[in-house]
CSV table of C-alpha atoms in Angstrom, one decimal:
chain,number,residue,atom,x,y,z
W,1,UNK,CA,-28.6,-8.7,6.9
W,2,UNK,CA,-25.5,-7.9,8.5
W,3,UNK,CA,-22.9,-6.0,7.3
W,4,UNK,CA,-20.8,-2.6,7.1
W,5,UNK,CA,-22.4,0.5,5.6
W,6,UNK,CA,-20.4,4.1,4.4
W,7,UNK,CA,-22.3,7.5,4.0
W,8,UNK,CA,-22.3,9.2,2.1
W,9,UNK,CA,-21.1,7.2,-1.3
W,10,UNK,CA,-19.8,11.0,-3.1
W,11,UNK,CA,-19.0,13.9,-0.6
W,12,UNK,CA,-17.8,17.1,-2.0
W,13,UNK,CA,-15.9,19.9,0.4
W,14,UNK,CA,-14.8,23.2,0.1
W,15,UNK,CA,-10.7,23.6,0.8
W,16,UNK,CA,-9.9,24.5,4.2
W,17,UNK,CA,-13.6,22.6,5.6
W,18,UNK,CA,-13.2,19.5,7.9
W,19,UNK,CA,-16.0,16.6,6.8
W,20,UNK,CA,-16.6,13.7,8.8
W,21,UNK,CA,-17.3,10.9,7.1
W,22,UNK,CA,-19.9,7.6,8.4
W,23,UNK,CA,-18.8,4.3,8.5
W,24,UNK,CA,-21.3,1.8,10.9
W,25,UNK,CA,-20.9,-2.1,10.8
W,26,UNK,CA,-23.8,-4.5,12.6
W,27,UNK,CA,-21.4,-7.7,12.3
W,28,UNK,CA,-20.5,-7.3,16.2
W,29,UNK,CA,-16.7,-7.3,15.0
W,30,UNK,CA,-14.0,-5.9,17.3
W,31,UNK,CA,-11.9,-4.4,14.4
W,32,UNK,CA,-12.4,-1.5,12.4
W,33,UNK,CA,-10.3,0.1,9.6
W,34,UNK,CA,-9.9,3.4,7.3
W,35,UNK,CA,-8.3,3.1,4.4
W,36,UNK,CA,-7.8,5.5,1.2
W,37,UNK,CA,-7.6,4.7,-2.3
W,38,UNK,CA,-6.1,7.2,-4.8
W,39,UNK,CA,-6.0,5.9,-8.8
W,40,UNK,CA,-3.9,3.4,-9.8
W,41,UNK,CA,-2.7,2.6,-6.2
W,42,UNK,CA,-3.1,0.0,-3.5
W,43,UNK,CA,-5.4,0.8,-0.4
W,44,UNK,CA,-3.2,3.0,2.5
W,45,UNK,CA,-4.2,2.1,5.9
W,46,UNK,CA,-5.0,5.8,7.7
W,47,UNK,CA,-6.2,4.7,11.2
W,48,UNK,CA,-7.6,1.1,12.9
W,49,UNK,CA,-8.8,0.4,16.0
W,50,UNK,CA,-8.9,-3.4,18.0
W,51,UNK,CA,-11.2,-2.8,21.1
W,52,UNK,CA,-14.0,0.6,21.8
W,53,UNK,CA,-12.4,3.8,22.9
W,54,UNK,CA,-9.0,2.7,21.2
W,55,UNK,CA,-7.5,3.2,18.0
W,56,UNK,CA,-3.8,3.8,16.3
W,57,UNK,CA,-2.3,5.3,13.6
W,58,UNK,CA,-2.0,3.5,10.4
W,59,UNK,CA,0.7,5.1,7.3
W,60,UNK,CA,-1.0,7.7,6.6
W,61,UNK,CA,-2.7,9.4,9.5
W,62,UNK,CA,-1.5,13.3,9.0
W,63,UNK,CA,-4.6,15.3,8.6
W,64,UNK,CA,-7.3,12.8,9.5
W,65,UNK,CA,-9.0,12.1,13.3
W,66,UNK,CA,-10.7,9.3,14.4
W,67,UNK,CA,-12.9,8.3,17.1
W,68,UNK,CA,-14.3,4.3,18.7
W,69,UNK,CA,-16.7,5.2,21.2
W,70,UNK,CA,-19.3,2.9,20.0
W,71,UNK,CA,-18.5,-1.0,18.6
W,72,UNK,CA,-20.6,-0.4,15.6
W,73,UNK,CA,-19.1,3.1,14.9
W,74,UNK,CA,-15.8,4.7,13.8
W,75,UNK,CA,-16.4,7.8,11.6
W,76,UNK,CA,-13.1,9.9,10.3
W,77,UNK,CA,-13.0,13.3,10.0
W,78,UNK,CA,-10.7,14.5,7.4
W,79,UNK,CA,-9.2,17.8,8.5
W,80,UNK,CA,-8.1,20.7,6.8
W,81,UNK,CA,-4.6,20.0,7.6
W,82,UNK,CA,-5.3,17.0,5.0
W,83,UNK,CA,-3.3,18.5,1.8
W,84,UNK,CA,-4.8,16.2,-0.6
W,85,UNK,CA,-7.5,15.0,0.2
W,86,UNK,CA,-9.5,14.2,-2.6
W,87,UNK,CA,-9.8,9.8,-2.5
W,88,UNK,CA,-12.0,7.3,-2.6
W,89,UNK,CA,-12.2,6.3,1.0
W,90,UNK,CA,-12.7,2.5,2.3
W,91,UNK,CA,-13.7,1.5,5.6
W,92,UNK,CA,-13.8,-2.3,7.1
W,93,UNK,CA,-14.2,-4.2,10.0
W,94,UNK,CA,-13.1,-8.1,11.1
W,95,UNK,CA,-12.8,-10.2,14.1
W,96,UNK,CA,-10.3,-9.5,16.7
W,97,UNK,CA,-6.6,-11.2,15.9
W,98,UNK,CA,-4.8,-12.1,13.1
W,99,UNK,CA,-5.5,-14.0,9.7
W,100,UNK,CA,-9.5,-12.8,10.0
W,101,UNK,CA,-11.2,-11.6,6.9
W,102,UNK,CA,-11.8,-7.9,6.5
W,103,UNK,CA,-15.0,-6.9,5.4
W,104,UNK,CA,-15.4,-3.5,3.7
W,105,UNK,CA,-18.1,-1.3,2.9
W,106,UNK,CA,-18.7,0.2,-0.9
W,107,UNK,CA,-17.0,3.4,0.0
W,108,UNK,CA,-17.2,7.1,0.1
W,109,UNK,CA,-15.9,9.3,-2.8
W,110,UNK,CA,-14.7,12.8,-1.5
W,111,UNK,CA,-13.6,15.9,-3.6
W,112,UNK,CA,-12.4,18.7,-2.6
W,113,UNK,CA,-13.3,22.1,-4.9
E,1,UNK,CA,9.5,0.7,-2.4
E,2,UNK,CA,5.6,-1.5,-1.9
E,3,UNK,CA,6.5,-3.9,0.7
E,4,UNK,CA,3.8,-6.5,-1.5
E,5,UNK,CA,4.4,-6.0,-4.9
E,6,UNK,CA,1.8,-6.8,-7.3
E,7,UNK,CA,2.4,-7.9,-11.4
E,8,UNK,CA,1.3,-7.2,-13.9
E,9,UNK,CA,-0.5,-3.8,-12.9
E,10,UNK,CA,-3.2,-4.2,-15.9
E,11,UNK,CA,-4.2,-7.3,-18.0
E,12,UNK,CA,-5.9,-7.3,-21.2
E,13,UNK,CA,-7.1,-10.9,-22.4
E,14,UNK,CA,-10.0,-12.5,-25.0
E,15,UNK,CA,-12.6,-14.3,-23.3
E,16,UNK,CA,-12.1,-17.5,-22.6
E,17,UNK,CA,-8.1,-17.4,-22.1
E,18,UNK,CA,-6.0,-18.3,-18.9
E,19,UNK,CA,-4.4,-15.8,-16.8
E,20,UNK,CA,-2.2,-15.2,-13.8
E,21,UNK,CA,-1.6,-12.2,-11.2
E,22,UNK,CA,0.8,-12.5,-8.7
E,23,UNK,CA,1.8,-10.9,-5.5
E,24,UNK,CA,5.0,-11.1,-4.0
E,25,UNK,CA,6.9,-9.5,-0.8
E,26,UNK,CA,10.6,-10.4,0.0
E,27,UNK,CA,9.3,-10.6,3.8
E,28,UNK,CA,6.8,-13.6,5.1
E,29,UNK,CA,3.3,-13.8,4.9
E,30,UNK,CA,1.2,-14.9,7.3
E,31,UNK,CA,-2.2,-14.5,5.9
E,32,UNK,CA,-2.9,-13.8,2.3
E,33,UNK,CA,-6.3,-12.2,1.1
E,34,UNK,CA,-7.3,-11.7,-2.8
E,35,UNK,CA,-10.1,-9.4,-2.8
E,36,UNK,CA,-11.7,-8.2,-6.3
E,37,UNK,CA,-13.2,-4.3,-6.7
E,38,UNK,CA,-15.5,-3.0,-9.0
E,39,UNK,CA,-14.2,0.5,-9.8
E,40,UNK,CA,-15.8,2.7,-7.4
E,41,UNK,CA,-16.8,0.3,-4.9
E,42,UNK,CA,-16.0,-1.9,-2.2
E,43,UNK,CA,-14.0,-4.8,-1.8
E,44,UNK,CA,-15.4,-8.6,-2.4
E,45,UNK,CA,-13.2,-11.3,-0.7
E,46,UNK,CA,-11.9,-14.1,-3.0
E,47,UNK,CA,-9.5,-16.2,-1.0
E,48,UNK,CA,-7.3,-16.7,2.1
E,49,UNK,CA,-4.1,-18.3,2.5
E,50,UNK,CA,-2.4,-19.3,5.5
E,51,UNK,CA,0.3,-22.0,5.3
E,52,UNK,CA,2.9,-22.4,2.6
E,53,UNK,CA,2.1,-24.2,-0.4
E,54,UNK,CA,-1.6,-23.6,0.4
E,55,UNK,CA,-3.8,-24.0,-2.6
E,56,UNK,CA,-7.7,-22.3,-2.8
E,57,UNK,CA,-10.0,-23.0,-5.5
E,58,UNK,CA,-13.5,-21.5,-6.2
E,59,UNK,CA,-15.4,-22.0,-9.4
E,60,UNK,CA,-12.9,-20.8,-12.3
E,61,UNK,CA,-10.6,-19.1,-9.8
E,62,UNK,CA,-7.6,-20.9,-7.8
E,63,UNK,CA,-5.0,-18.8,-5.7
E,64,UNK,CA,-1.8,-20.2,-4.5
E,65,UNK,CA,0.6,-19.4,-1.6
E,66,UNK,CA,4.1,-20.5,-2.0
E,67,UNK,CA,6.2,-22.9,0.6
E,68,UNK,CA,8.5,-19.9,1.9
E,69,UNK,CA,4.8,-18.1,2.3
E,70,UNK,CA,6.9,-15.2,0.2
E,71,UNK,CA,4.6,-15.5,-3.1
E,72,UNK,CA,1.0,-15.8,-4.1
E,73,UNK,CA,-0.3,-16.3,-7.4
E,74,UNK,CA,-4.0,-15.9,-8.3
E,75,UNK,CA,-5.2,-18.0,-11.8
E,76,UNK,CA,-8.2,-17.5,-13.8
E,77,UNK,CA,-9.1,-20.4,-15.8
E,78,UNK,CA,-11.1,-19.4,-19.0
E,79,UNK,CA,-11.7,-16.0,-18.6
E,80,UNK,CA,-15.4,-14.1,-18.9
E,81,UNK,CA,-16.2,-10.6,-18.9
E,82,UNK,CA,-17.7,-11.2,-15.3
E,83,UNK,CA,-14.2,-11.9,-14.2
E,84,UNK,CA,-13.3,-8.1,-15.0
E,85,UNK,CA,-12.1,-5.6,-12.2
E,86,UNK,CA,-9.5,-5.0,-10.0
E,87,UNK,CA,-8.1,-7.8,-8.1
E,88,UNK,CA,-6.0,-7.1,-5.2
E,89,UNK,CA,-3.7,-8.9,-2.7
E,90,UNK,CA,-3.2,-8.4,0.9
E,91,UNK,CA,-1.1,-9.7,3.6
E,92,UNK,CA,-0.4,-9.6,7.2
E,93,UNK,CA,3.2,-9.0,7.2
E,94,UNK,CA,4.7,-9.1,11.0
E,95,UNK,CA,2.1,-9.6,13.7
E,96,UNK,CA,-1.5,-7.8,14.2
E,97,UNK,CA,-4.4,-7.8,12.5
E,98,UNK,CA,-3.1,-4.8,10.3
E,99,UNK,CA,-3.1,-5.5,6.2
E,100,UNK,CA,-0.7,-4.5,3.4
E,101,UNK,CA,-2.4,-4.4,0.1
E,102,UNK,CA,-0.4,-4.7,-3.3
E,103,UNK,CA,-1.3,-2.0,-5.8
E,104,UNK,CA,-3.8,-4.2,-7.5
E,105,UNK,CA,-4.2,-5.5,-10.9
E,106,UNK,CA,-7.0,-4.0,-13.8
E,107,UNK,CA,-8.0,-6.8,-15.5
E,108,UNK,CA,-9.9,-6.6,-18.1
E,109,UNK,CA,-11.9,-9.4,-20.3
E,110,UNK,CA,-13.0,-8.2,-24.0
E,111,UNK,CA,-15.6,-10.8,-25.2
């Protein structure tokens, strides 16, 4: 079956801790995308990338790091320079180009104590 | 100010009824997605929409994207509890692969 997994689905974090979360996708697609979700609001694109070892800033990038050095992979690490970090984050992937559906995984919940 | 906005932002009807969400954006669209979300998980895609006055139907659902590709509107023909959730637009606005979402809409369905 292919498609695009997150781990882990809740995450909880001490202030002042980076945590890296997982987000692997076996649907050979170019594309890759972070987005967070905060209550009652739309997604926020955070970082994307087209093509392996490149990726660019979304809207809201401040206090998160990314990396593309596999096709299947692109964790994020959500720094402590983060202020408010506590989200629902989504990650999903598509073809390369325009007008291609994204597919997204079922998310990771983090909190921050 | 959203650059998609999204009305209304949560939707209350009996099952069985008729209802409407729409998205809007005073800029082009090229490329309209409705996704639906479960709260707490991911996202399920509904529908794309590419060229103006583009109409998408599947089972009880039907979206619509308007001539000037400025509006989309996302109808639910008598309504069931499994129709409840949070539905969602998104649009390529400008070139790139990049999406805009819409804050989404809570619809819920009370049998």
């Amino acid at each position: 079956d292919g498609g695009i997994t997150q781990s882990p689905k809740y995450l909880f974090r001490k202030e002042g801790q980076n945590v890296t979360l997982s987000c692997e996708q076996n649907l050979n697609h170019d594309a890759m995308y972070w987005y967070r979700q905060d209550p009652g609001q739309g997604l926020r694109l955070i970082y994307y990338s087209q093509i392996v070892n490149d990726f660019q800033k979304g809207d809201i990038a401040e206090g998160y790091s990314v990396s593309r050095e596999k096709k299947e992979s692109f964790p994020l690490t959500v720094t402590s320079a983060q202020k408010n970090p506590t989200a629902f984050y989504l990650c999903a992937s598509s073809r390369a180009g325009q007008n291609n559906e994204q597919f997204f995984g079922p998310g990771t919940r983090l909190t921050v104590l | 100010s959203q650059e998609l906005e999204q009305s209304p932002q949560s939707l209350i009807v009996q099952e069985g009824k008729n209802l409407t969400i729409n998205c809007t954006s005073s800029k082009t669209l090229y490329g309209l997605y409705w996704y639906k979300q479960k709260y707490g998980e991911g996202l399920i895609f509904l529908m794309m929409l590419q060229k103006g006055g583009e109409e998408k139907s599947h089972e009880k659902i039907t979206a619509k994207l308007d001539e000037k590709k400025q509006q989309s509107s996302l109808h639910i023909t008598a309504s069931q509890p499994s129709h409840a959730g949070i539905y969602l637009c998104g649009a390529a606005i400008g070139s790139g692969s990049r999406l805009t979402f819409g804050e989404g809409t809570q619809l819920t369905v009370n049998p």
